[in-house]
Coordinates of C-alpha atoms in Angstrom, one line a residue:
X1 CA -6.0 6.2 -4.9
X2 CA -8.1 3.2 -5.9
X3 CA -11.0 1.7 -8.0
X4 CA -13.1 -0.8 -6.4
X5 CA -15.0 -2.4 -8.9
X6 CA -18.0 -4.0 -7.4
X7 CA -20.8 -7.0 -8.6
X8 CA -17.7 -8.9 -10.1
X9 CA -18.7 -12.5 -10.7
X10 CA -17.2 -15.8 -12.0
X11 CA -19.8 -17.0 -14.3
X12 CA -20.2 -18.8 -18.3
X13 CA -19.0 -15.9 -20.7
X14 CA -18.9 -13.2 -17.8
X15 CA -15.7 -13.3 -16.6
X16 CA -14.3 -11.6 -13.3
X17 CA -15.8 -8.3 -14.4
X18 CA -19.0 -9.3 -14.8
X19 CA -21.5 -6.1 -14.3
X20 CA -20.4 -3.4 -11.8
X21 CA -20.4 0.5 -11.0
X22 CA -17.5 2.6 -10.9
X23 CA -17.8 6.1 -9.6
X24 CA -21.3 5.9 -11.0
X25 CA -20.3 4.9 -14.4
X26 CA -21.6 1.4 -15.9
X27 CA -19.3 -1.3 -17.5
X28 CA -21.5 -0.9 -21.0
X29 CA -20.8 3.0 -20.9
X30 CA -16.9 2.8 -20.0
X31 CA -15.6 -0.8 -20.4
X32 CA -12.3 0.1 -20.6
X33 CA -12.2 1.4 -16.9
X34 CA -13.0 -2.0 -15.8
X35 CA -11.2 -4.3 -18.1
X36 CA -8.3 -4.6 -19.5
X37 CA -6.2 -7.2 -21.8
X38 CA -3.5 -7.5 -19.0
X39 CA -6.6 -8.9 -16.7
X40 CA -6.8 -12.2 -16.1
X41 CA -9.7 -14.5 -14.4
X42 CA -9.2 -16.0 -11.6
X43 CA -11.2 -19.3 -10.4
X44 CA -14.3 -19.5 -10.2
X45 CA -13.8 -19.9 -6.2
X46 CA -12.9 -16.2 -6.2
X47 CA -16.6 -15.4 -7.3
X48 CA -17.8 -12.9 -4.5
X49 CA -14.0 -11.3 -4.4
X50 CA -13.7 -7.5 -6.3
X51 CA -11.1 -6.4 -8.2
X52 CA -9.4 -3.1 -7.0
X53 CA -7.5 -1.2 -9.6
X54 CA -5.2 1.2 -7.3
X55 CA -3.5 4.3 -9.0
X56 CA -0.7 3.3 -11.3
X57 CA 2.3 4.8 -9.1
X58 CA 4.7 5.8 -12.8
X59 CA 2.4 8.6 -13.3
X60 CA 3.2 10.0 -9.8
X61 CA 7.1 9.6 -10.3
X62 CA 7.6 10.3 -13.9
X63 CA 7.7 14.0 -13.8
X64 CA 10.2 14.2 -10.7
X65 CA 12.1 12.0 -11.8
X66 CA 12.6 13.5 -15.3
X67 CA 13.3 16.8 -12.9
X68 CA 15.9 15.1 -11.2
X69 CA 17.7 13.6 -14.1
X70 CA 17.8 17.6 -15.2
X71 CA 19.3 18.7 -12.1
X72 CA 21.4 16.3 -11.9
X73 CA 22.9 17.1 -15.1
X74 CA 23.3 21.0 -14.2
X75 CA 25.6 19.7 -11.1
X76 CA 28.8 19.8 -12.3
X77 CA 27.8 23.3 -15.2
X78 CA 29.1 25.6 -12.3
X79 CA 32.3 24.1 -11.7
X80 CA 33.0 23.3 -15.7
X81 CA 32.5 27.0 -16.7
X82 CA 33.1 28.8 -13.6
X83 CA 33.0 32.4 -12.4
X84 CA 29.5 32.9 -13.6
X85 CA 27.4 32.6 -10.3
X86 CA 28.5 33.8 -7.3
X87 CA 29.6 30.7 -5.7
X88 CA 30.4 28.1 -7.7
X89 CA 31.0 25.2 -5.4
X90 CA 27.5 26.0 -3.5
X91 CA 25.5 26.4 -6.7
X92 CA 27.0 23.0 -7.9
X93 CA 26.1 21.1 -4.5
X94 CA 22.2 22.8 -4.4
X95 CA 21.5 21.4 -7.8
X96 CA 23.2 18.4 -6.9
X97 CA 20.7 18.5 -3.2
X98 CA 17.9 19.1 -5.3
X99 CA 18.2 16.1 -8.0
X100 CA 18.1 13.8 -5.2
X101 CA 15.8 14.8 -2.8
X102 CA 13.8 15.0 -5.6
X103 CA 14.2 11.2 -5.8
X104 CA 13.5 10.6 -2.5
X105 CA 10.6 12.7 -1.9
X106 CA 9.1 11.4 -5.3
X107 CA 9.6 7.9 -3.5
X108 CA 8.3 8.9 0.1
X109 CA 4.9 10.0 -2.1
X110 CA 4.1 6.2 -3.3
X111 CA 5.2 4.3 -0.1
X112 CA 8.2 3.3 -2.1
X113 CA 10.8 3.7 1.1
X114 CA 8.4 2.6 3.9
X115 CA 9.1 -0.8 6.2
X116 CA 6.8 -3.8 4.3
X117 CA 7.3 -7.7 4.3
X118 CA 8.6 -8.3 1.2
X119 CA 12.1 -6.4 1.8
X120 CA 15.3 -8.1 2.2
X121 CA 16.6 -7.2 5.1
X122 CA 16.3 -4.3 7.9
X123 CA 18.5 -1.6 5.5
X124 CA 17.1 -2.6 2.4
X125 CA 16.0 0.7 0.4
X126 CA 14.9 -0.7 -2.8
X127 CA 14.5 0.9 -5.1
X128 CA 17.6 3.0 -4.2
X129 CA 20.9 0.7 -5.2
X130 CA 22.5 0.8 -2.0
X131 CA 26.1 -0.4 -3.1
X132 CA 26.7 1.8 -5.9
X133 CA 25.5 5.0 -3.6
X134 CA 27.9 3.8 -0.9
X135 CA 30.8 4.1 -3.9
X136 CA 29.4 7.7 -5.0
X137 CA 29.1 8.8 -1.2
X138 CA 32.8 7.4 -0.6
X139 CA 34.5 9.0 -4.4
X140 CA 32.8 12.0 -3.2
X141 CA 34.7 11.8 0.5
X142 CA 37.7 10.7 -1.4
X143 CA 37.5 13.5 -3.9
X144 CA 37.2 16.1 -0.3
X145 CA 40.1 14.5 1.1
X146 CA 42.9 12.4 -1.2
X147 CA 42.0 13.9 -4.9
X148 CA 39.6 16.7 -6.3
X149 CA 39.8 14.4 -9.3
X150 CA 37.9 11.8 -7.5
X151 CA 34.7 14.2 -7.5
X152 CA 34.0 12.9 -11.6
X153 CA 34.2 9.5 -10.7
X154 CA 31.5 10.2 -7.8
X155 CA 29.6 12.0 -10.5
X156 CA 29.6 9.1 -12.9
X157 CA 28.5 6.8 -10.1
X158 CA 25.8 8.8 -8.7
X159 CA 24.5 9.0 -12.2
X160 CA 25.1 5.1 -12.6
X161 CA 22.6 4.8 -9.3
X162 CA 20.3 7.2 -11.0
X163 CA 19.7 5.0 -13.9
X164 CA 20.1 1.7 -11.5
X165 CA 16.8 3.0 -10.1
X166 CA 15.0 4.3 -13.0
X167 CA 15.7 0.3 -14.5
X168 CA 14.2 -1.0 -11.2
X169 CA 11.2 1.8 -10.9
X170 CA 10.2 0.7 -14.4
X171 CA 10.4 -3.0 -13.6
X172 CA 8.5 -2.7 -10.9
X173 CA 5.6 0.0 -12.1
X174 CA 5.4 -2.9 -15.4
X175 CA 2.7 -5.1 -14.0
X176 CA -0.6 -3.4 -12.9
X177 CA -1.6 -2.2 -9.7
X178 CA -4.4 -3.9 -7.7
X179 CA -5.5 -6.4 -5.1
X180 CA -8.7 -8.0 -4.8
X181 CA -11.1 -7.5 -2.0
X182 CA -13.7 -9.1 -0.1
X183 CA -16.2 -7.2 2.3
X184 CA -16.1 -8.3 5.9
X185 CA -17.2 -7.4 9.7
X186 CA -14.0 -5.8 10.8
X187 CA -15.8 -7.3 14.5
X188 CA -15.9 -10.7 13.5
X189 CA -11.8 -10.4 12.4
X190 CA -10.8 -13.2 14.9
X191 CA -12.8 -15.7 13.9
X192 CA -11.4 -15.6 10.0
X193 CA -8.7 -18.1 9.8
X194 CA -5.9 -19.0 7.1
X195 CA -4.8 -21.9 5.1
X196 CA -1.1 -23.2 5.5
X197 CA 1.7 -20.8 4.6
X198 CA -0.2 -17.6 5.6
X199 CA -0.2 -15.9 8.6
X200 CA -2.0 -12.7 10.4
X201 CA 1.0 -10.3 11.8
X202 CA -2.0 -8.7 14.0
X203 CA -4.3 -9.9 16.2
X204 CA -7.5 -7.3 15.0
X205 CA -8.3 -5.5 12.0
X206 CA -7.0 -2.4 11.0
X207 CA -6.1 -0.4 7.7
X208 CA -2.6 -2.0 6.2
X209 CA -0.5 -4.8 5.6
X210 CA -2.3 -7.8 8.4
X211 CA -0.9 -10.9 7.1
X212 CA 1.7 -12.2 4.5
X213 CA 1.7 -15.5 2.2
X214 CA 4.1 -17.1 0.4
X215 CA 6.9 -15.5 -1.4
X216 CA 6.2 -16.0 -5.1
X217 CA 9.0 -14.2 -6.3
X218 CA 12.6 -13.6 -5.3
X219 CA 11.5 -9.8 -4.9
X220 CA 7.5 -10.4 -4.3
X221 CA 5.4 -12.3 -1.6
X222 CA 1.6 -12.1 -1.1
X223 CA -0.2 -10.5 1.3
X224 CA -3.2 -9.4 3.1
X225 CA -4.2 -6.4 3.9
X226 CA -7.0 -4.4 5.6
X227 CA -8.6 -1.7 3.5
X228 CA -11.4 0.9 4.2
X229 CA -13.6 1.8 1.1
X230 CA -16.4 4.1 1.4
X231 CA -16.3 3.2 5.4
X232 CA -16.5 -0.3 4.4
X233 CA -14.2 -2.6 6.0
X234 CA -12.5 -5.2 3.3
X235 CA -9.9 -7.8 3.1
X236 CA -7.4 -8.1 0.4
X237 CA -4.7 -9.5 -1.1
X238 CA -2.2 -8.9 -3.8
X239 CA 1.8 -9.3 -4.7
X240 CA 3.8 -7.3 -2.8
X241 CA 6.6 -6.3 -4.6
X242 CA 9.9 -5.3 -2.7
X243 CA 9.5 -1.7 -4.0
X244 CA 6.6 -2.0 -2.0
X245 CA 3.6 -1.3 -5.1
X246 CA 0.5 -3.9 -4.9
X247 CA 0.4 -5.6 -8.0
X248 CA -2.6 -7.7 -9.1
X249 CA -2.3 -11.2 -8.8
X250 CA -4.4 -12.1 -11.7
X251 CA -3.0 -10.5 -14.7
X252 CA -0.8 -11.5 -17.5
X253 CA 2.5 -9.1 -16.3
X254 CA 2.9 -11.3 -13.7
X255 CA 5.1 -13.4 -14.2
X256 CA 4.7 -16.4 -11.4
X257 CA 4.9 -19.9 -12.7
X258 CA 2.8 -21.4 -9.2
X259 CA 0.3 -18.3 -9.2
X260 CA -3.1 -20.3 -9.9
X261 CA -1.8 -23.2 -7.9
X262 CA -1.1 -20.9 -4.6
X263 CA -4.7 -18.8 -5.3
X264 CA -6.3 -21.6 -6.3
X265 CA -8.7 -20.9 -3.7
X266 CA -8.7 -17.4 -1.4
X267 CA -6.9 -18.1 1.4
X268 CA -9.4 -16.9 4.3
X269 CA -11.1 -19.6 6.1
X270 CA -14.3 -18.1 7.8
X271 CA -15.1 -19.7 11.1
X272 CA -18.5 -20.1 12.3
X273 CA -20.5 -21.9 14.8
X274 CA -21.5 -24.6 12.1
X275 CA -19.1 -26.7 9.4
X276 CA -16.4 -24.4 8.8
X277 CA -16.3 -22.4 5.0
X278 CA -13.3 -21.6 3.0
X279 CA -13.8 -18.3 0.7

């Protein structure tokens, strides 16, 4: 879900929010939908470029998370004070099934889990902490097959992954969502070009990740992307972030010491038949 705020200019005591409509509300009714104190302006070269606020994705995992954290905790009541259900060992593992798939669901909704540029390598599952649920998954073999007493220590690390990704979901859902956006011909795609450092992953237009910049982070990179708004064809760009949320490259959460200097000016260089333009 996303905001595009439109009629954004650069100008002498406007800002990058200059004017606009969103969802057919005025800036001087509700200025607090299109500005906030994290924003930041970008240059002026960014002038005919939009803002889009996209849906902040903690609001979508808070609650299942909190649900998991519960179910989680219920996983070992069974065995602890047992003979009260009528199978103890398959009460314990359903709550146990349900805590995480919770998790994983909960990241499936936002995109978190899905293939994007700015993950490590081909099994990286950030936000999920890969070594510490290998451990778990091994105590809990372990536990099956060497020691029952082994089962707590898999319990303890499964819970020390749970709070391993709750660190890294609120790390990552810290800066704001967004991208900004600039109408285009989705027709005239191959004759926009790119500065050095960025490149197209496809050869036409389509809705997605269609190009990636610079990594500006050791978990982030920029990126483009092609976006359909009111079936209005748009190029953007934004920081990727390795849990795979858009965050907005002009805001104060950001923390990326060469930010200005690698937007300085949007990256797109629009070929024509005459002098070439840079927008």
């Amino acid at each position: 879900m996303s905001q595009l705020i439109t009629g954004n200019s650069v100008g002498p005591g406007m800002g990058v929010d200059g004017g606009g409509i969103l969802d057919g509300e005025s800036k001087e009714e509700h200025p607090s939908k299109f500005q906030s104190e994290n924003d930041r302006a970008p240059p002026e070269t960014w002038g005919d470029w939009e803002r889009e606020r996209l849906k902040p994705p903690g609001t979508t995992l808070l609650r299942p998370m909190a649900w998991s954290a519960f179910f989680l905790a219920a996983t070992p009541l069974p065995l602890v004070f047992p003979g009260n259900t009528p199978d103890d060992a398959i009460i314990s593992s359903v709550l146990f099934a349900v805590a995480w798939s919770l998790v994983l669901l909960s990241l499936l909704s936002v995109g978190s889990l899905s293939r994007h540029p700015s993950q490590s390598h081909a099994y990286d599952i950030f936000p999920l902490d890969m070594p510490s649920l290998l451990i778990a998954v091994a105590l809990f073999l372990a536990h099956v097959f060497v020691n029952p007493v082994l089962g707590w220590a898999s319990y303890a690390t499964f819970w020390y992954s749970w709070v391993k990704l709750t660190k890294s979901l609120t790390d990552s859902t810290y800066p704001s969502n967004g991208r900004w956006a600039k109408e285009i011909d989705p027709l005239q795609f191959n004759h926009i070009g790119l500065v050095d450092g960025w490149a197209f992953t496809t050869g036409h237009f389509k809705t997605g990740i269609i190009g990636v910049g610079p990594p500006v982070a050791p978990q982030s990179r920029l990126v483009i992307e092609g976006v359909r708004a009111n079936n209005v064809a748009h190029i953007a760009i934004s920081i990727l972030h390795r849990s795979g949320f858009r965050h907005d490259p002009f805001q104060h959460r950001v923390d990326v010491r060469d930010i200005d200097l690698l937007l300085e000016k949007p990256p797109l260089i629009f070929r024509t038949d005459g002098p070439t333009s840079r927008d």
